[in-house]
Short mmCIF file of C-alpha atoms (C1' of nucleotides) in Angstrom, two decimals:
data_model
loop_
_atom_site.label_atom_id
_atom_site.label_comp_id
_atom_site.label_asym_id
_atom_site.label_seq_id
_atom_site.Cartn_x
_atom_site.Cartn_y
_atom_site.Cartn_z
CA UNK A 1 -16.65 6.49 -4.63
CA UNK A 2 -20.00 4.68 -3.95
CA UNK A 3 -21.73 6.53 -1.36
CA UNK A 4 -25.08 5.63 -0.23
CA UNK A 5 -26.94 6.57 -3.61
CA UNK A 6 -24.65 4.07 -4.87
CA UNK A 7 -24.95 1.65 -2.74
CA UNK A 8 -28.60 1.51 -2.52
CA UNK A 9 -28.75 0.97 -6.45
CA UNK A 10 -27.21 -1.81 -5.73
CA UNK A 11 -28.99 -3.34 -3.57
CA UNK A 12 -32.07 -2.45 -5.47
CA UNK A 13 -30.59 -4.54 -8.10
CA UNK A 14 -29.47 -7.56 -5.98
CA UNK A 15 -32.36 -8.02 -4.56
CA UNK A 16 -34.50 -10.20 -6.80
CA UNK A 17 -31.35 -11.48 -8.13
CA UNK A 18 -30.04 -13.36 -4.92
CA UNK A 19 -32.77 -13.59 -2.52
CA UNK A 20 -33.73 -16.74 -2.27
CA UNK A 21 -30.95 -18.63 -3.79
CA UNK A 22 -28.03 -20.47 -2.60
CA UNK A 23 -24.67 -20.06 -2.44
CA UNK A 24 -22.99 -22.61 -3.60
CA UNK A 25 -19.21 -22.10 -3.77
CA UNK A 26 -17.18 -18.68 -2.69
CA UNK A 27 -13.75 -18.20 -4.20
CA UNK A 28 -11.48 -15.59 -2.71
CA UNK A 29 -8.68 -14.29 -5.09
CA UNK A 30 -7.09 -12.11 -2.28
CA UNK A 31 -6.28 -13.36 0.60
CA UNK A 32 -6.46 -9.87 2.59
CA UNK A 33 -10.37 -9.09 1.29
CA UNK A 34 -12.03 -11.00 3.56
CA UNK A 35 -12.53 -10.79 7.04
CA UNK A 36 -13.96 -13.14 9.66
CA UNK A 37 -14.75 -16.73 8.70
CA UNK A 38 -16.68 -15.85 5.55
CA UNK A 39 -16.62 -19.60 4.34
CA UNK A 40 -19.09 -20.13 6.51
CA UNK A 41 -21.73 -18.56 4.41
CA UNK A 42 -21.44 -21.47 2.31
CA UNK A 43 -24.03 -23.77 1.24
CA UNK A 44 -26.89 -21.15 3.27
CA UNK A 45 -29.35 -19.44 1.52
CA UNK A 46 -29.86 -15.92 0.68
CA UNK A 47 -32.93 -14.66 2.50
CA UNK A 48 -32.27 -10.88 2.43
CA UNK A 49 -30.47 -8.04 0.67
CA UNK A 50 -30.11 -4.70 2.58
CA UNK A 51 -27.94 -1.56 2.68
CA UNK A 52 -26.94 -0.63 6.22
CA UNK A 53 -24.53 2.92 5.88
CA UNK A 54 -22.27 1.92 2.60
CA UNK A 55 -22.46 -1.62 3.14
CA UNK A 56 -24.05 -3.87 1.17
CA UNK A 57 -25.43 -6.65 3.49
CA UNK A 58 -26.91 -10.97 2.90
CA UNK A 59 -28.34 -12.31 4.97
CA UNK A 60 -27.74 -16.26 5.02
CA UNK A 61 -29.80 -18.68 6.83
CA UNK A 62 -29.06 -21.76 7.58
CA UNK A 63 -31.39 -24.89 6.57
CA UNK A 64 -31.16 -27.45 9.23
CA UNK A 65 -30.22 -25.27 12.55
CA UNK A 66 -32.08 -22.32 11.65
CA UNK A 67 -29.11 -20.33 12.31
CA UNK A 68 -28.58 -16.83 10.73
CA UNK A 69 -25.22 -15.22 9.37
CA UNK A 70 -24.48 -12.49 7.06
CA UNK A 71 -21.85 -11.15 4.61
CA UNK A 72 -20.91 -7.69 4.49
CA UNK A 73 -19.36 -5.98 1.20
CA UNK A 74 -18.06 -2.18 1.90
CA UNK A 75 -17.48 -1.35 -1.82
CA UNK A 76 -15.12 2.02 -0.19
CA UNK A 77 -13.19 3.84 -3.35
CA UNK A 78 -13.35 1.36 -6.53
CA UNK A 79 -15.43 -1.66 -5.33
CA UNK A 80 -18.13 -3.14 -7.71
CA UNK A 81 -20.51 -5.96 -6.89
CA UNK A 82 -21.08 -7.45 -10.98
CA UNK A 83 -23.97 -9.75 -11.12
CA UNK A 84 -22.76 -12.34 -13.75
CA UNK A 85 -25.41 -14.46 -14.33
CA UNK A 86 -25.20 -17.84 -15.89
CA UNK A 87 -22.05 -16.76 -17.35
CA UNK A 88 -18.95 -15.77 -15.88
CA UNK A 89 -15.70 -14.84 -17.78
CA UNK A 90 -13.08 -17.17 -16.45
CA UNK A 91 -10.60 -14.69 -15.22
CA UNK A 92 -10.19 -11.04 -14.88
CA UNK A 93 -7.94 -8.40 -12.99
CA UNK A 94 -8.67 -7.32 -10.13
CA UNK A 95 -11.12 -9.91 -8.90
CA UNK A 96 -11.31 -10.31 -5.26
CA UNK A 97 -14.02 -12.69 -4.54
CA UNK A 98 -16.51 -14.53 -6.33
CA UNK A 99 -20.13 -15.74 -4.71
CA UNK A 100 -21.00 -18.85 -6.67
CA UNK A 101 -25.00 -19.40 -6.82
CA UNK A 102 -27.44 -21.80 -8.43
CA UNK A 103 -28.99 -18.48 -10.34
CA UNK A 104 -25.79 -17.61 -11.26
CA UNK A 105 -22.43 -15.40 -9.96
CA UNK A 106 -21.44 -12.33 -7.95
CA UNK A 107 -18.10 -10.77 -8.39
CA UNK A 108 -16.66 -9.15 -6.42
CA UNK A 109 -14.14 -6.67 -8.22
CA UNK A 110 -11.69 -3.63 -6.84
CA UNK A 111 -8.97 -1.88 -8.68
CA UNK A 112 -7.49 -0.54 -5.04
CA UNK A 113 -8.29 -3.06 -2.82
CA UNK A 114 -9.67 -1.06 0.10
CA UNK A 115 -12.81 -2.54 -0.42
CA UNK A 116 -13.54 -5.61 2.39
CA UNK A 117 -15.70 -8.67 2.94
CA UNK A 118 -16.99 -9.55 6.37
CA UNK A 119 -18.83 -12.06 8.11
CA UNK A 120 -20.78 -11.93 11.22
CA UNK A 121 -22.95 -14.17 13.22
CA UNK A 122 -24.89 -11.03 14.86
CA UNK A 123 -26.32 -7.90 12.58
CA UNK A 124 -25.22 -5.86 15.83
CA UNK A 125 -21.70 -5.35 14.71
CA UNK A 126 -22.56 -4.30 11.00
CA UNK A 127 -24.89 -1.38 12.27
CA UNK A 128 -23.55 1.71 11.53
CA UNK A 129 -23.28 4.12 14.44
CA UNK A 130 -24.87 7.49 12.43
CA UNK A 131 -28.30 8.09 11.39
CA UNK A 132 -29.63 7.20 7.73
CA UNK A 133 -30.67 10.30 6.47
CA UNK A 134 -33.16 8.25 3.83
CA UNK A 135 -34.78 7.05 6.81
CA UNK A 136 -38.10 8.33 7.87
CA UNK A 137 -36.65 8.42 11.21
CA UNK A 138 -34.46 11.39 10.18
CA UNK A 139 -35.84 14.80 11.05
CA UNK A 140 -34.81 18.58 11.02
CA UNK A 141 -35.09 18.07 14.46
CA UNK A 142 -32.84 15.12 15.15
CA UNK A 143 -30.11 17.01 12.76
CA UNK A 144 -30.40 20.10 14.78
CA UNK A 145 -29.27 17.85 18.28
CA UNK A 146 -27.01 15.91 16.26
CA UNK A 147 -24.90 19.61 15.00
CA UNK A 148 -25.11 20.87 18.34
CA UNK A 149 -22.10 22.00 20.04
CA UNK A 150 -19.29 20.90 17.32
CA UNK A 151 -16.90 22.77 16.36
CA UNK A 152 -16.04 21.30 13.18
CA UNK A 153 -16.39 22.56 9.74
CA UNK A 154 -19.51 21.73 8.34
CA UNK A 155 -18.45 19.77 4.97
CA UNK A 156 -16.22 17.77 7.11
CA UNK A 157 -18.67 16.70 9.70
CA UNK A 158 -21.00 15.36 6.91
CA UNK A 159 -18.33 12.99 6.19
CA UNK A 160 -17.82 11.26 9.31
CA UNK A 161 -19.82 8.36 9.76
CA UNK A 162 -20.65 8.16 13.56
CA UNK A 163 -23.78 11.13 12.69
CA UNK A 164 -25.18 11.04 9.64
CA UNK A 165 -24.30 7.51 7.43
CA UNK A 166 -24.17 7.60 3.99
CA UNK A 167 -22.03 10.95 2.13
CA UNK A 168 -18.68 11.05 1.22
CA UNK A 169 -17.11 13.49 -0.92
CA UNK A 170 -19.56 14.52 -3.56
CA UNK A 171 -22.41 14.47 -2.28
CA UNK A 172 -21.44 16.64 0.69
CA UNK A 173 -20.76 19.28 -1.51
CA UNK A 174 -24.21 19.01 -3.48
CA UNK A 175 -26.17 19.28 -0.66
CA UNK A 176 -24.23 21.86 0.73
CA UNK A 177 -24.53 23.91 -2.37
CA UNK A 178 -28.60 22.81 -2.40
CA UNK A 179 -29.08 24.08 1.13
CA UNK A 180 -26.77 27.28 0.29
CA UNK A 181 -24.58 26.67 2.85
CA UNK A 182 -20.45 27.59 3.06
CA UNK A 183 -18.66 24.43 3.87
CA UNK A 184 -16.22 26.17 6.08
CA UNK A 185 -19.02 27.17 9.00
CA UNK A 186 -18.60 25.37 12.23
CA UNK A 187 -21.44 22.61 11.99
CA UNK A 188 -22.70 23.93 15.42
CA UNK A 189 -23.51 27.34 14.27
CA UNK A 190 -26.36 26.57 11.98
CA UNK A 191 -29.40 28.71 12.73
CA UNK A 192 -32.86 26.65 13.06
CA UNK A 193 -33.83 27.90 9.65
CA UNK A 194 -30.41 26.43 7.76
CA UNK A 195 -30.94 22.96 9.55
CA UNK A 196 -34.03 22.69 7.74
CA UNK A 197 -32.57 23.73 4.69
CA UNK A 198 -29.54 21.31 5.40
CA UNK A 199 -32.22 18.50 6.35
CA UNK A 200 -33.92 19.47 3.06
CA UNK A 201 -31.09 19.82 0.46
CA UNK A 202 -29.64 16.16 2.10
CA UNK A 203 -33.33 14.54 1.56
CA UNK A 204 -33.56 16.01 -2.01
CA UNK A 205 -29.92 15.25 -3.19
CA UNK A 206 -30.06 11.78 -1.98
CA UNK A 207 -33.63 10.76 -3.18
CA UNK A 208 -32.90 12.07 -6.81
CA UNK A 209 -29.66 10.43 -7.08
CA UNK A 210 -30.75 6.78 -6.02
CA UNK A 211 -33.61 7.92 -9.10
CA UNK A 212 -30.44 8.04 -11.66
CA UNK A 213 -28.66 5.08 -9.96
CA UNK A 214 -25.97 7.00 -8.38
CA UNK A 215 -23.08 9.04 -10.01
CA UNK A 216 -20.53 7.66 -11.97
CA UNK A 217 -16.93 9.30 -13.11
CA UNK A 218 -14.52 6.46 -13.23
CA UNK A 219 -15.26 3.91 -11.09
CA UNK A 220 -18.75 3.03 -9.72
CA UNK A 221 -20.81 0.59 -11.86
CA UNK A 222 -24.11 -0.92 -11.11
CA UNK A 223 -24.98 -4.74 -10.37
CA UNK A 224 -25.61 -4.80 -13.76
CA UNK A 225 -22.22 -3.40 -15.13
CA UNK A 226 -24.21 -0.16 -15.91
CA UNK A 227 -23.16 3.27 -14.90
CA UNK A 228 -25.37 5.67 -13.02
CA UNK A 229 -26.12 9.11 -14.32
CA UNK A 230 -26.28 11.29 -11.75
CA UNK A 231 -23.01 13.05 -12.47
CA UNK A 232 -25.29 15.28 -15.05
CA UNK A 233 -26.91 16.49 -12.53
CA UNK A 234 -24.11 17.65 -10.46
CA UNK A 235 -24.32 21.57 -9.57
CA UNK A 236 -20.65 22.20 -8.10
CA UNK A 237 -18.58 18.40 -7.17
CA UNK A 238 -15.45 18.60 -9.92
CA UNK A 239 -16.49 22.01 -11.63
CA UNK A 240 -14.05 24.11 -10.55
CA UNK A 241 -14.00 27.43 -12.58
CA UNK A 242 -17.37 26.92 -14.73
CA UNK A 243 -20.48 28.58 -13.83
CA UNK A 244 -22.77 28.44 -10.72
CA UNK A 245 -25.92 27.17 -12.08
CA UNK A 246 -27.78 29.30 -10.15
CA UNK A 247 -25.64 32.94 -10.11
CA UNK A 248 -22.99 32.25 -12.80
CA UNK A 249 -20.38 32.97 -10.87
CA UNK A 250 -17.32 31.01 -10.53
CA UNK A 251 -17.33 27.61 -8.98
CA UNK A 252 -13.73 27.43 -6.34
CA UNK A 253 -12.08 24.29 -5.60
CA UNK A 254 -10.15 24.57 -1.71
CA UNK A 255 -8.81 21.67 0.08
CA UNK A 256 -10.60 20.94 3.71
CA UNK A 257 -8.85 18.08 5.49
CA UNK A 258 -7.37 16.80 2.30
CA UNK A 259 -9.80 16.56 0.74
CA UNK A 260 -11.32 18.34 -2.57
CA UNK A 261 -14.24 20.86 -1.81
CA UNK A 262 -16.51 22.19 -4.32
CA UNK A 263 -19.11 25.30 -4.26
CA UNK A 264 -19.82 28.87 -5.19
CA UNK A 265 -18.85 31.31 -2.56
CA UNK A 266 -21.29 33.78 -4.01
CA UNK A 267 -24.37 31.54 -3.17
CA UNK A 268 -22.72 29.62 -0.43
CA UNK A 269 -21.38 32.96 1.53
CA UNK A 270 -19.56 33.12 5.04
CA UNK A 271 -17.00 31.19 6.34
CA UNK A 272 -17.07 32.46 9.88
CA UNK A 273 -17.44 30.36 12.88
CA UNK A 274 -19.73 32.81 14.90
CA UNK A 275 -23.30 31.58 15.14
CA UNK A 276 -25.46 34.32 13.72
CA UNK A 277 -28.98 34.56 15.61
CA UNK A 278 -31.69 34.61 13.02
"C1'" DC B 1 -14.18 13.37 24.56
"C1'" DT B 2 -12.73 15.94 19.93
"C1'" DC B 3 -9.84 16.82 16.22
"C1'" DG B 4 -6.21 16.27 12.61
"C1'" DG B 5 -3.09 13.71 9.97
"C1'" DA B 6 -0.92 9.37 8.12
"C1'" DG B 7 -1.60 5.26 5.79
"C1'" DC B 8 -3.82 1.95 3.00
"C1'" DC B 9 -3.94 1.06 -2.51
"C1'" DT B 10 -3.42 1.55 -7.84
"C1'" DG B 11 -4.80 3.78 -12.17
"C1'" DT B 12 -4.67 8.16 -14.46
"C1'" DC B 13 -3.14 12.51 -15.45
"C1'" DT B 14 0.27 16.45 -15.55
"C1'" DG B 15 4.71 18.52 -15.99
"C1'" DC B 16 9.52 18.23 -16.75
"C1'" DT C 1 9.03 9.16 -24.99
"C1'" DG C 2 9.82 8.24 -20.13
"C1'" DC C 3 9.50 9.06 -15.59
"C1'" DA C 4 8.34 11.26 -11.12
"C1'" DG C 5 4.89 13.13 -8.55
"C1'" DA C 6 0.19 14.55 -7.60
"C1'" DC C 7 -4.33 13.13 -7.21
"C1'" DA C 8 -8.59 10.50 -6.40
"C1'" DG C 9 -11.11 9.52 -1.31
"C1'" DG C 10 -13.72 5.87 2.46
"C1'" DC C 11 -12.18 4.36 6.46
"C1'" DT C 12 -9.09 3.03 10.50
"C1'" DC C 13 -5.59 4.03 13.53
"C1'" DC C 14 -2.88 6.88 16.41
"C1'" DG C 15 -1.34 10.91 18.85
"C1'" DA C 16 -2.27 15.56 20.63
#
DNA sequence: CTCGGAGCCTGTCTGC
DNA sequence: TGCAGACAGGCTCCGA
């Protein structure tokens, strides 16, 4: 489930801990993880750390030939990026690839497998096509072109990619219960005044989860092995039933594309598709 | 172009 | 107790 609050705590974390160091040795312990011609990372040196949409991103240089290449984790469902240390345990399920340094090792770890490691000479390819919405680049404005004209429901177009980087499944629902909006509305009907609340609730939700190092249920684990804390915080994601924080009423649970939606019809009301002037 | 659904994967939980 | 089936959901692919 890491999402970009997740992400970015890891990152945070890596940071210090690789840059500058080099990578000695990288095992790979399934032979579908990686793609592209990863080896070649070998023997370059770390000289950056950076999220780009859910993808953690090194970039390696290259002593000698000042060339430049970088390795791309997607974490996706159950993915974990363990920082190691000095010490590694020997062997341990579910281990996918391991980044041998001279500070120490990086595992790479995922129960599912979905997760992927990629190499590419050229940042280009690893840019994500949506906007960061942590970056100061993002405005009200830019979110109000970027909704116009779709027809889709609004929960689901916070989930794809090619708009807005960054939310999956819970945190789409937070901010949509933050900015007191039904997740059913057609993303092109918002009125000026609930893209700024949309633009605010996704700022908020997404600056004070990074501050707990993301949320944690099962899966998601920091650099460090920790887990984030965020899930206290959570107002409707996996409450189904218990009370709205904010009116007491009931919390609903529907399924929008397959997927699991969360909020409180009472404070999130309307499911229409008809733009309302206001 | 947009939109919706299948498939990838495995651990966990529920109901019979 | 054992087993089948549902569920979790980020992303890609494919067809309408």
């Amino acid at each position: 489930m890491p999402e970009l609050p997740e992400v970015e705590t890891v990152v945070r974390q890596l940071r210090p801990l690789l840059s500058g160091g080099r990578l000695l040795a990288l095992s790979l312990l399934d032979p579908r993880c990686p793609r592209g011609p990863v080896q070649r990372a070998v023997g370059r040196r770390v000289s950056a750390v950076r999220r780009l949409g859910k993808q953690v991103v090194l970039t390696l240089d290259h002593d000698e030939a000042g060339q430049r290449g970088y390795l791309a984790v997607h974490l996706r469902m159950t993915g974990r990026l363990l920082w190691r240390g000095q010490r590694a345990p020997a062997a341990l399920p579910h281990l996918r690839a391991r980044l041998r340094l001279d500070q120490g090792t990086l595992d790479f770890v995922d129960v599912r497998r979905f997760g992927t490691l990629r190499w590419e000479e050229r940042l280009a390819p690893l840019r994500p096509l949506g906007l960061d919405p942590t970056a100061s680049t993002f405005t009200a404005r830019r979110l109000g072109r970027l909704l116009q004209g779709s027809g889709q429901q609004l929960k689901v177009w916070l989930l794809r990619q090619d708009r807005l980087v960054g939310l999956g499944n819970i945190y789409a629902a937070e901010i949509l219960f933050r900015a007191r909006l039904n997740p059913w509305r057609r993303a092109g009907s918002l009125t000026a005044d609930e893209v700024t609340r949309l633009h605010r609730a996704l700022r908020r939700v997404l600056r004070e989860a990074v501050q707990h190092c993301g949320t944690t249920f099962s899966d998601f684990q920091q650099a460090s092995g920790l887990t984030g804390s965020y899930q206290r915080y959570l107002r409707v994601y996996r409450r189904e039933g218990e009370p709205c924080p904010v009116c007491a009423g009931a919390v609903v649970r529907e399924v929008q594309q397959g997927r699991s939606t969360f909020y409180c019809p009472h404070c999130q009301p309307g499911s229409g598709g008809i733009a309302i002037a206001g």
